[in-house]
Amino acid sequence: MSTESMPSSGPSDTEEMTVREAIRLAMQEELNLDEDVFIVGEDVGEFGGVFEVTSGLVDEFGEDRVRDTPISEAGFMGAAVGAAATGTRPVVEIMFADFLGVCSEQIINQMAKNRYMFGGKTEMPVTVRTTEGGGMGAASQHSGTLHTWFAHFPGIIAVAPGTPRAAKGLLKSAIRSDDPVFVFENKAMYEQTGDVPLDEDFTIPLGTANVEREGDDVTVVATQRLVGESLELADKLAGETSVEVIDLRSLYPLDTDTLVESVDKTGRLIIADESPLSYGTHAEIATRVMENAFFSLDAPIQRVGVADVHIPFSPTLEEEVLPDADDVKAAIDRVV
Amino acid sequence: MVSIDIETESGQKEALRRMLTIRAFDTKAGELFGDGELPGFVHLYIGEEAVGVGACSALEEDDYITSTHRGHGHCIAKGLELEEMMSELYGKANGYCNGKGGSMHIADVDAGMLGANGIVGAGPPLATGAALTSQIKGEDTVALAFFGDGAVAQGQIHESINLAATWDLPAIFLVENNQFGEGTPVEKQHNLQNLSETAEAYNIPGFTVDGMDVTAVYEAVKEARKRALAQDGPTFIEADTYRYRGHFEGDQQPYRTDEDIAIWKENDAIEQFRKRLIDAGTITESEFDEMESEISEQVEAAAKTAKEAKYPDPNEAYDDMFNASVPEINDFAQQMRTDGGEDR
Ligand SMILES: Cc1ncc(C[n+]2csc(CCOP(=O)(O)OP(=O)(O)O)c2C)c(N)n1
């Protein structure tokens, strides 16, 4: 399935870079291409954001287009919603996804509902970038994976890149979208490197998954950090078990076709996502596959995630609750 | 910790001791973090000692405080134990939160400490709630919320001040204006000369005090406490102070220079207070030195204990979610485990 728009691709058109650099490049290009785009968030300017994702952009585009805010998520998220409804394209940074709770009113009742309630009379071209995930000893209020919450809520598009390439392509599509798009970046991935297209027209359509590695015995559909870990695992298991690895990339819309096609081939599905297990992303994917590929399944679907707890601080506890390649391996062993 | 009377010599010495303890503790925490000993983020309180100590000294043991991500100083000022604090910074089982919380979440409700908080502006509503309990139960306690200048931009603090003012709750709202929210200076966050002007909107008293002067903070809070107990409602206090270290350890601080810091250090809270006590003959140079080395030993001992303490057992990750246990949590955990073993 060819889903990416790449007018002039060739090996020289890509460069190896980190997820952080890929995201920064996407924003830099979009700020250049469209004057209506602006960035807004806490310490995104001179400070460059706590994860240094926006660093340098204020020097290039000025304080009007790379705007530092007071620590008032409800205020500036709401301002972004109003600004988007009236002709600009805000890219909002929420430092940690956990802080989305602070501004959830503006997201849930305004951003997500306006267009629908007003009979299609408004557009909502707002992008929200935020960071998720554990692994940094950041404790419960700075380690959550909340994307299920927003993917669940009608009116919001939610994506979560698993590679540097996806990070760039998805963010560019998000910024160009006339609908609200949340980009969930896994903070443990910022240093991860990979080849990224340099073409400023390279985008990845929202709502598309990507088969990162083909295989015949079992499908692992993973998100974020677990994509890379599953790819490494698949390499290790090669010869023994042939693992197909899919980067889900888009939580909503969900690319059911790519998942079904894969499960039709392999007959087995592992869902690996760092969110709590109950009532979540795992359940949605499993249901879609059951609805569309039930008779292709040779074994029960397996979930790998966080066992309905918050992410604890202590290294021994955090390591225990966070899913990793070993958990994916154990899930594969249960069904292959 | 029982309130101290800063009018008395022993009270003054005690206040000095607590300030020194905070500085020594956070200096050590910074060192340990630099050495890669501590996981996570660490936000130090160095420079702001007079605020925490001045305020908590004016409170009684049963009073409540809520704290921030920069909470070590508040904990010590409220009388929490160094060993359990250090152990929590390490993520050890004997820490205040059994290793679940870390630096940003130390809490000890029995000591009146309702928690450090990783969410900016989340403390004041909790303090309002504690004050509400006090009013409902007819208790003689107050609740004081510490929060930063940055937090004043958060909607939820305004909602909670309005509630407390409307209901005449025994609450005290104390802004630590350390001049920055992360890398953004206070002038870029607020269109006010003094943050205490906020009080006008709620028709409650508002004061700005010198947050480098422990006595000034103490007196303001003492007054606010009296007012709260007389059922006259909350007070809003702004303490002007300065954080000497970066926002978090490892912060490159592009937003200020060493010279900026040096200007505030000339007015250092501990040094000022020490000089005052020596000039007044309350304490001698050698007594001071002795106090300092005693504290340093206590902090070192706490760090040593913490380092040697045990990490929590991995299975404890699934405890504490609910009061009554929910077996499904452990079932999920079992399902995910690589070896299916009980005691991995
Ligand atoms: C709701 C929320 N937004 C953003 C942050 C990230 N953050 C942590 S501390 C901080 C600055 C807080 O400044 P201030 O309230 O002045 O306290 P100080 O650090 O100066 O003690 C920010 C923005 C957060 N923890 N919570």
XYZ file of C-alpha atoms and ligand atoms in Angstrom:
706
model
C 0.000 0.000 0.000
C 1.558 3.252 -1.086
C 0.283 5.906 1.235
C 3.005 8.484 1.444
C 3.306 11.474 -0.810
C 6.873 11.750 -1.994
C 7.172 13.639 -5.259
C 10.886 13.323 -5.845
C 12.178 10.491 -3.754
C 15.627 9.084 -4.056
C 18.245 7.892 -1.626
C 19.945 11.290 -1.549
C 16.724 12.912 -0.438
C 16.844 11.427 3.008
C 19.073 12.142 5.949
C 19.650 10.260 9.145
C 18.348 12.265 12.067
C 16.766 11.934 15.495
C 13.062 12.048 16.186
C 13.680 15.410 17.853
C 15.305 16.777 14.696
C 12.620 15.314 12.458
C 9.896 17.050 14.440
C 11.795 20.317 14.494
C 12.353 20.107 10.746
C 8.658 19.483 10.133
C 7.765 22.616 12.107
C 10.491 24.680 10.499
C 9.304 23.737 7.017
C 5.648 24.387 7.787
C 6.422 27.753 9.434
C 8.274 28.649 6.244
C 5.597 27.430 3.884
C 2.569 28.962 5.562
C 2.444 32.307 7.325
C -0.652 31.322 9.242
C 1.226 28.644 11.160
C 2.505 29.580 14.597
C 3.818 27.706 17.619
C 2.543 28.343 21.102
C 3.446 26.829 24.456
C 5.431 27.121 27.661
C 9.088 27.961 27.164
C 9.017 26.997 23.482
C 11.028 30.125 22.596
C 14.493 30.929 23.919
C 14.397 27.925 26.250
C 13.578 25.697 23.265
C 11.085 23.522 25.123
C 12.057 21.182 27.949
C 12.937 18.491 25.426
C 14.615 21.012 23.130
C 12.308 20.163 20.277
C 11.583 23.775 19.339
C 15.064 25.110 20.041
C 16.307 27.643 17.520
C 12.913 28.241 15.936
C 12.340 31.533 17.747
C 15.601 32.896 16.317
C 14.421 32.120 12.827
C 10.753 33.058 13.066
C 10.510 35.568 15.915
C 8.494 35.739 19.105
C 5.178 36.311 17.372
C 5.313 32.996 15.597
C 7.072 31.023 18.319
C 5.182 32.239 21.326
C 6.049 31.681 24.973
C 3.029 31.551 27.217
C 2.388 31.880 30.914
C 1.787 28.505 32.592
C -1.869 28.483 31.671
C -2.779 25.530 29.513
C -6.509 26.181 29.652
C -5.915 29.748 28.542
C -3.609 29.111 25.638
C -5.318 25.934 24.485
C -8.542 27.909 24.369
C -6.780 30.754 22.577
C -5.530 28.257 20.005
C -9.045 26.965 19.485
C -10.332 30.494 18.959
C -7.416 31.392 16.726
C -7.883 28.266 14.628
C -11.575 28.983 14.216
C -10.737 32.433 12.865
C -8.082 31.726 10.280
C -4.721 30.757 11.771
C -3.032 27.395 12.243
C -1.724 27.037 15.789
C 0.687 24.303 16.785
C 0.300 23.956 20.535
C 2.936 22.292 22.683
C 1.719 20.708 25.914
C 4.923 19.837 27.710
C 3.679 16.537 29.173
C 0.475 14.793 28.092
C -0.465 14.532 31.769
C -1.090 18.286 31.697
C -3.840 17.822 29.113
C -6.083 17.383 32.105
C -5.614 21.058 32.886
C -7.029 22.159 29.523
C -9.391 19.319 28.747
C -12.464 21.546 28.710
C -11.182 23.521 25.745
C -10.308 20.300 23.955
C -13.351 18.230 24.695
C -16.174 20.747 24.593
C -14.775 23.383 22.253
C -12.096 22.117 19.896
C -13.688 18.738 19.251
C -17.318 19.862 19.075
C -17.388 23.273 17.442
C -17.425 22.265 13.824
C -20.115 19.640 14.357
C -22.345 21.695 16.628
C -22.193 24.681 14.319
C -23.256 22.596 11.362
C -19.857 22.665 9.713
C -19.522 26.456 9.937
C -16.064 26.470 11.549
C -12.766 24.823 10.733
C -10.421 23.744 13.466
C -6.872 23.549 12.049
C -5.122 23.131 15.375
C -2.274 20.765 16.058
C -1.438 19.703 19.585
C 2.007 18.209 20.176
C 2.591 16.535 23.500
C 4.910 14.018 25.136
C 3.960 10.694 26.625
C 5.475 7.680 28.249
C 7.685 6.460 31.054
C 11.295 5.422 31.342
C 12.729 8.617 32.755
C 11.932 8.206 36.429
C 9.552 11.109 36.023
C 6.853 9.562 38.251
C 3.101 9.395 37.776
C 2.312 12.999 36.879
C 4.889 13.171 34.075
C 4.874 9.687 32.543
C 1.375 8.915 31.400
C 0.321 7.565 28.040
C -3.044 9.217 27.507
C -3.655 8.926 23.789
C -6.564 6.523 24.209
C -8.451 9.279 25.995
C -8.292 11.610 23.037
C -8.493 8.975 20.309
C -11.723 7.899 21.974
C -13.245 11.322 21.841
C -15.180 12.042 18.621
C -13.846 14.993 16.654
C -10.155 14.488 17.330
C -7.543 12.907 15.096
C -4.786 11.241 17.093
C -1.424 10.037 15.845
C 1.628 8.566 17.576
C 4.752 8.108 15.460
C 7.012 5.073 15.938
C 9.938 6.235 13.761
C 11.710 9.532 12.943
C 10.284 9.351 9.440
C 6.757 8.971 10.757
C 7.393 11.791 13.229
C 8.104 14.211 10.411
C 5.474 13.008 7.961
C 2.648 12.848 10.454
C 3.372 16.217 12.019
C 3.394 17.908 8.623
C 0.039 16.349 7.779
C -1.268 17.401 11.173
C -0.276 21.029 10.630
C -1.796 21.023 7.138
C -5.010 19.402 8.340
C -8.083 21.574 8.790
C -9.157 19.324 11.664
C -7.777 19.074 15.195
C -4.863 16.664 15.309
C -3.020 15.456 18.387
C 0.517 14.228 17.897
C 1.633 12.049 20.797
C 5.425 11.952 20.953
C 7.098 9.375 23.147
C 9.719 11.226 25.171
C 11.975 8.167 25.391
C 12.263 8.285 21.575
C 13.645 11.766 20.981
C 17.191 10.450 20.511
C 16.150 7.578 18.265
C 17.594 7.958 14.766
C 16.476 6.929 11.300
C 16.270 8.076 7.701
C 13.960 11.003 7.163
C 12.937 12.470 3.796
C 14.152 16.037 3.339
C 11.541 16.915 0.754
C 9.333 19.659 2.172
C 6.314 18.100 0.499
C 6.816 14.737 2.153
C 3.801 13.940 4.296
C 2.219 10.798 5.713
C -1.562 10.707 5.448
C -3.325 10.660 8.817
C -5.071 7.346 9.311
C -2.442 5.108 7.774
C -0.409 2.384 9.412
C 2.836 1.132 7.935
C 4.256 -2.359 7.634
C 7.805 -1.744 8.826
C 8.903 -5.336 8.445
C 7.190 -8.175 6.660
C 6.678 -11.582 8.244
C 4.449 -14.662 8.028
C 3.924 -16.160 11.493
C 2.652 -13.362 13.668
C 1.720 -9.699 13.393
C 2.944 -7.282 16.013
C 1.144 -3.980 15.766
C 3.028 -1.539 17.916
C 3.088 2.146 18.737
C 5.837 4.618 19.596
C 8.881 3.149 21.389
C 7.524 -0.374 21.075
C 7.842 -0.194 17.272
C 11.628 0.000 17.441
C 11.791 -2.612 20.167
C 9.574 -4.967 18.171
C 11.674 -4.493 15.046
C 14.812 -5.437 16.952
C 13.013 -8.410 18.409
C 11.839 -9.494 14.963
C 15.440 -9.399 13.752
C 16.506 -11.544 16.678
C 13.757 -14.084 16.090
C 14.375 -14.301 12.349
C 14.855 -17.905 11.262
C 12.844 -19.089 14.228
C 9.654 -17.029 13.997
C 8.794 -14.716 11.133
C 7.366 -11.561 12.705
C 5.547 -8.861 10.798
C 5.860 -5.482 12.505
C 3.391 -2.684 11.888
C 3.809 0.866 13.124
C 0.220 1.798 13.879
C 1.093 5.527 13.517
C -2.507 6.664 13.580
C -4.765 5.855 16.513
C -7.756 7.636 15.042
C -8.613 7.118 12.272
C -7.478 3.526 12.592
C -6.090 1.824 9.495
C -8.142 -1.344 9.819
C -7.298 -2.474 6.278
C -3.573 -2.753 6.884
C -4.166 -4.638 10.143
C -6.665 -7.027 8.602
C -4.487 -7.689 5.585
C -1.633 -8.596 7.891
C -3.683 -10.813 10.192
C -5.207 -12.559 7.156
C -1.631 -13.484 6.281
C -0.172 -14.355 9.698
C -3.211 -15.511 11.660
C -1.858 -14.093 14.905
C -1.917 -10.651 16.463
C 0.028 -9.004 19.275
C -0.945 -5.444 20.190
C 1.854 -3.528 21.908
C 1.050 -0.055 23.210
C 2.255 1.681 26.359
C -1.195 2.659 27.597
C -3.249 1.080 30.386
C -4.775 -2.210 29.253
C -8.410 -1.815 30.202
C -10.936 -0.226 27.846
C -8.255 1.182 25.638
C -6.319 1.322 22.423
C -5.651 -2.416 22.656
C -9.349 -3.155 22.943
C -10.199 -1.029 19.925
C -7.618 -2.651 17.695
C -8.633 -6.122 18.849
C -12.266 -5.387 18.144
C -11.585 -4.084 14.650
C -9.588 -7.173 13.830
C -12.206 -9.496 15.318
C -14.896 -7.792 13.289
C -12.976 -8.051 10.050
C -10.597 -11.000 10.335
C -12.112 -13.291 12.941
C -11.842 -16.386 10.786
C -8.216 -15.677 9.960
C -7.212 -15.816 13.604
C -5.418 -18.994 14.637
C -4.848 -17.914 18.230
C -6.204 -15.470 20.793
C -5.129 -11.863 20.322
C -2.518 -10.779 22.873
C -2.242 -7.392 24.543
C 0.994 -5.847 25.785
C 0.657 -2.642 27.776
C 0.548 -1.210 31.279
C -1.467 -3.159 33.830
C -3.888 -0.403 34.864
C -1.490 1.379 37.163
C 0.160 4.787 37.056
C 3.835 4.910 36.219
C 5.768 4.736 39.496
C 8.978 6.604 40.274
C 11.410 3.993 41.581
C 13.500 2.280 38.888
C 12.544 -1.215 40.053
C 8.857 -0.367 39.935
C 8.942 1.573 36.704
C 10.824 -1.197 34.961
C 8.226 -3.639 36.182
C 5.218 -1.839 34.776
C 6.586 -0.584 31.465
C 6.111 -2.931 28.523
C 9.195 -3.824 26.516
C 10.501 -6.288 23.946
C 10.546 -9.097 26.534
C 6.835 -8.678 27.041
C 6.248 -8.734 23.297
C 8.390 -11.875 23.090
C 6.396 -13.521 25.866
C 3.183 -12.669 24.041
C 4.551 -14.195 20.838
C 5.571 -17.328 22.738
C 2.049 -17.716 24.036
C 0.551 -17.949 20.568
C 3.171 -19.244 18.151
C 6.844 20.321 63.524
C 5.569 22.496 66.341
C 5.444 26.183 65.604
C 8.317 28.263 66.790
C 8.261 31.682 68.279
C 10.588 33.820 66.291
C 10.425 36.450 69.048
C 12.498 34.130 71.244
C 16.174 33.290 70.898
C 15.569 29.577 70.753
C 12.939 30.092 68.097
C 15.357 32.118 66.037
C 18.039 29.482 66.315
C 15.560 26.843 65.309
C 14.547 28.835 62.245
C 18.173 29.247 61.277
C 18.739 25.533 61.757
C 15.849 24.654 59.478
C 17.061 27.032 56.786
C 20.540 25.564 56.950
C 19.087 22.077 56.815
C 17.178 22.875 53.644
C 20.246 24.291 51.995
C 22.416 21.364 53.003
C 19.810 18.831 51.942
C 19.253 20.374 48.547
C 22.956 20.929 47.972
C 23.442 17.232 48.631
C 20.500 16.301 46.425
C 22.013 18.369 43.614
C 25.351 16.622 44.056
C 23.780 13.181 44.077
C 21.761 13.983 40.993
C 24.905 15.242 39.260
C 26.608 11.963 40.121
C 23.805 10.045 38.459
C 22.648 8.619 41.784
C 19.064 9.882 41.610
C 16.519 9.035 38.936
C 14.053 11.500 37.458
C 14.067 15.272 37.795
C 15.204 17.277 40.797
C 14.108 20.877 41.426
C 16.081 22.596 44.172
C 14.862 25.182 46.674
C 18.252 26.767 47.362
C 17.899 30.527 47.818
C 14.256 30.359 48.876
C 14.748 28.916 52.376
C 13.361 31.929 54.234
C 9.954 31.498 52.631
C 9.352 27.875 53.566
C 10.812 28.254 57.044
C 9.200 31.615 57.774
C 5.797 30.292 56.749
C 5.897 26.869 58.392
C 7.275 28.304 61.614
C 4.124 30.359 61.901
C 1.949 27.264 61.553
C 1.000 24.694 64.168
C 1.700 21.000 63.870
C -1.880 20.182 62.854
C -2.032 22.806 60.125
C -1.774 21.689 56.543
C 0.408 22.788 53.700
C 0.352 21.976 50.008
C 3.550 22.146 48.058
C 4.962 22.259 44.548
C 7.412 20.419 42.317
C 10.081 22.305 44.303
C 8.986 20.789 47.567
C 12.035 19.628 49.557
C 12.256 22.903 51.462
C 8.585 22.861 52.394
C 8.930 19.297 53.664
C 11.868 20.131 55.880
C 10.242 23.327 57.113
C 7.142 21.295 58.051
C 9.296 18.856 59.987
C 9.608 15.840 57.703
C 12.480 13.423 58.255
C 15.625 13.690 56.164
C 16.173 9.967 55.911
C 12.765 9.182 54.481
C 13.018 12.145 52.158
C 16.418 11.130 50.815
C 15.235 7.568 50.442
C 12.305 8.777 48.391
C 14.654 10.732 46.131
C 16.469 7.479 45.505
C 13.229 5.584 44.915
C 13.836 3.272 47.853
C 11.224 1.253 49.698
C 11.730 3.177 52.962
C 11.004 6.543 51.371
C 7.942 8.617 52.242
C 5.992 7.185 49.300
C 7.652 3.767 49.294
C 9.483 4.786 46.158
C 6.371 5.470 44.135
C 6.550 9.252 44.233
C 10.108 10.540 44.109
C 11.250 14.129 44.534
C 8.126 15.676 43.010
C 5.569 13.826 45.110
C 6.814 13.608 48.692
C 3.871 13.643 51.061
C 3.215 12.983 54.729
C -0.380 13.714 55.583
C 0.209 12.933 59.267
C 2.729 15.743 59.382
C 0.291 18.057 57.621
C 2.126 17.861 54.329
C -0.454 17.197 51.611
C 2.097 16.591 48.951
C 4.620 18.047 46.622
C 2.935 18.295 43.257
C 4.042 17.800 39.698
C 1.202 19.845 38.322
C 1.748 23.581 38.480
C -1.147 25.280 40.251
C -2.735 22.080 41.541
C -1.909 22.697 45.203
C -4.101 25.707 46.072
C -7.388 23.885 45.357
C -6.233 21.117 47.693
C -5.396 23.617 50.422
C -8.835 25.130 49.950
C -10.216 21.643 50.495
C -8.210 21.132 53.660
C -9.466 24.486 54.918
C -12.981 23.360 54.089
C -12.518 20.259 56.257
C -11.359 22.480 59.054
C -14.441 24.676 58.703
C -16.849 21.745 58.439
C -15.368 19.987 61.435
C -14.938 23.155 63.429
C -11.223 22.584 63.883
C -8.652 25.184 64.813
C -6.431 24.481 61.863
C -5.490 26.374 58.745
C -4.185 25.282 55.373
C -1.416 27.093 53.565
C -0.728 26.654 49.869
C 2.762 27.299 48.571
C 2.880 28.029 44.852
C 5.151 29.760 42.385
C 4.814 32.979 40.435
C 4.267 30.859 37.351
C 1.359 29.076 38.976
C -0.474 32.372 39.418
C -1.301 32.110 35.705
C -3.242 28.882 36.289
C -7.008 29.116 36.257
C -7.497 26.607 39.032
C -5.729 28.710 41.633
C -8.087 31.599 40.932
C -11.093 29.363 41.247
C -9.854 28.083 44.575
C -9.027 31.529 45.968
C -12.471 32.701 44.975
C -14.027 29.740 46.778
C -11.961 30.258 49.883
C -12.736 33.985 49.898
C -16.443 33.459 49.318
C -16.710 30.820 52.012
C -14.335 32.554 54.474
C -12.190 29.447 54.647
C -9.123 29.331 56.895
C -6.696 29.260 53.993
C -3.470 31.108 53.254
C -2.231 31.509 49.698
C 1.498 32.064 49.587
C 3.197 32.836 46.288
C 6.898 32.256 46.174
C 7.887 34.790 43.585
C 11.313 33.479 42.675
C 11.189 35.609 39.522
C 10.889 32.778 37.005
C 8.548 30.094 35.805
C 11.006 27.681 34.276
C 12.855 29.985 31.829
C 10.247 32.722 31.606
C 10.682 35.815 33.807
C 7.729 36.899 35.910
C 7.209 40.106 33.871
C 6.499 37.988 30.814
C 3.872 35.979 32.647
C 1.831 38.627 34.405
C 0.645 42.143 33.781
C 0.963 43.067 37.448
C 3.524 45.057 39.394
C 3.072 42.850 42.428
C 1.392 39.470 42.314
C -0.278 40.289 45.631
C -2.543 42.684 43.702
C -4.371 39.491 42.774
C -5.986 39.660 46.218
C -7.991 42.748 45.255
C -10.031 40.761 42.783
C -11.196 38.505 45.598
C -11.582 41.223 48.195
C -9.133 39.621 50.598
C -5.955 41.108 52.108
C -2.870 40.893 49.921
C 0.722 41.680 50.918
C 4.117 41.523 49.325
C 6.891 40.718 51.756
C 10.648 40.335 51.482
C 11.032 36.618 50.931
C 14.716 36.797 51.787
C 13.781 37.844 55.313
C 12.548 34.907 57.337
C 11.068 37.165 60.004
C 9.023 39.131 57.492
C 7.524 35.962 56.045
C 6.899 34.577 59.518
C 5.056 37.682 60.640
C 2.884 37.870 57.561
C 1.828 34.237 57.880
C 1.292 34.560 61.636
C -1.098 37.436 60.944
C -2.845 35.533 58.158
C -3.280 32.551 60.437
C -4.894 34.705 63.117
C -7.271 36.102 60.573
C -8.109 32.630 59.253
C -8.896 31.326 62.723
C -11.064 34.345 63.454
C -13.128 33.196 60.471
C -12.209 36.277 58.519
C -11.166 34.258 55.488
C -8.033 33.776 53.449
C -5.011 36.004 52.924
C -2.836 36.253 49.848
C 0.864 36.730 50.511
C 3.589 37.238 47.957
C 7.154 36.545 49.076
C 9.827 37.975 46.800
C 12.708 35.580 46.565
C 15.113 33.988 44.103
C 16.100 30.529 43.034
C 19.855 30.174 42.812
C 19.876 26.940 40.849
C 18.363 26.185 37.458
C 14.705 25.307 37.107
C 15.758 21.667 37.317
C 19.228 20.253 37.769
C 20.856 20.223 34.365
C 19.033 23.374 33.174
C 21.453 25.366 30.961
C 19.755 28.625 32.053
C 20.012 30.648 28.837
C 17.545 33.068 30.406
C 19.902 34.640 32.984
C 23.530 35.259 33.857
C 25.763 34.528 36.820
C 25.719 38.277 37.547
C 21.929 38.225 37.889
C 22.255 35.493 40.472
C 25.093 37.262 42.300
C 22.912 40.351 42.876
C 20.357 38.303 44.785
C 23.016 36.367 46.641
C 24.190 39.607 48.210
C 20.897 39.508 50.032
C 21.120 35.818 50.870
C 18.466 34.827 53.409
C 20.656 32.587 55.518
C 23.616 34.932 55.556
C 21.388 37.905 56.486
C 19.744 36.030 59.309
C 23.023 34.608 60.562
C 24.577 38.077 60.729
C 21.559 39.444 62.520
C 21.681 36.724 65.134
C 25.408 37.088 65.639
C 25.129 40.877 65.934
C 22.369 40.452 68.472
C 24.451 37.926 70.375
C 21.849 35.217 69.895
C 24.410 32.887 68.445
C 28.209 32.942 68.290
C 30.316 32.241 65.210
C 31.449 28.957 66.659
C 27.952 27.909 67.641
C 26.917 28.622 64.081
C 29.779 26.574 62.663
C 28.900 23.761 64.995
C 25.269 23.894 63.912
C 26.314 23.808 60.280
C 28.592 20.813 60.654
C 26.010 18.961 62.717
C 23.463 19.461 59.956
C 25.927 18.420 57.321
C 26.512 15.184 59.247
C 22.774 14.559 59.464
C 22.357 15.085 55.751
C 25.305 12.852 54.931
C 23.932 10.163 57.203
C 20.528 10.406 55.549
C 22.103 10.125 52.119
C 24.118 7.106 53.214
C 21.096 5.349 54.664
C 19.130 6.108 51.527
C 21.850 4.828 49.249
C 22.105 1.581 51.161
C 18.370 1.078 51.514
C 16.478 -1.496 49.479
C 14.569 -0.788 46.310
C 10.931 -1.782 46.440
C 10.051 -5.247 45.276
C 8.802 -5.046 41.668
C 5.477 -6.610 42.679
C 4.732 -3.557 44.802
C 4.148 -1.673 41.553
C 0.612 -3.083 41.586
C -0.173 -2.095 45.171
C -1.800 1.114 46.361
C -4.095 1.689 43.390
C -7.235 1.085 45.396
C -8.097 0.684 49.026
C -9.596 -2.711 48.353
C -7.464 -4.739 45.994
C -8.636 -5.281 42.449
C -7.338 -8.678 41.334
C -7.561 -7.782 37.666
C -4.549 -5.493 37.959
C -2.374 -8.366 39.047
C -3.927 -10.625 36.444
C -2.910 -8.227 33.708
C 0.542 -8.059 35.187
C 0.824 -11.833 35.210
C -0.363 -11.989 31.644
C 2.368 -9.615 30.539
C 5.197 -11.218 32.427
C 7.880 -12.956 30.490
C 8.349 -15.932 32.782
C 4.896 -15.948 34.361
C 6.676 -16.109 37.726
C 5.115 -14.776 40.905
C 8.283 -13.264 42.238
C 10.029 -11.811 39.283
C 0.139 22.226 34.581
C 1.591 22.228 34.386
N 2.120 22.916 33.353
C 3.446 22.931 33.155
C 4.279 22.249 33.982
C 5.770 22.237 33.745
N 6.424 23.049 34.756
C 6.921 22.500 35.873
S 7.526 23.621 36.910
C 7.160 24.874 35.882
C 7.485 26.273 36.274
C 6.769 26.660 37.507
O 7.051 27.953 37.844
P 6.601 28.540 39.229
O 5.170 28.225 39.480
O 6.982 29.968 39.243
O 7.423 27.720 40.299
P 9.005 27.665 40.474
O 9.526 26.617 39.553
O 9.515 29.007 40.135
O 9.222 27.289 41.893
C 6.561 24.400 34.737
C 6.124 25.230 33.605
C 3.700 21.509 35.017
N 4.452 20.755 35.835
N 2.367 21.532 35.210
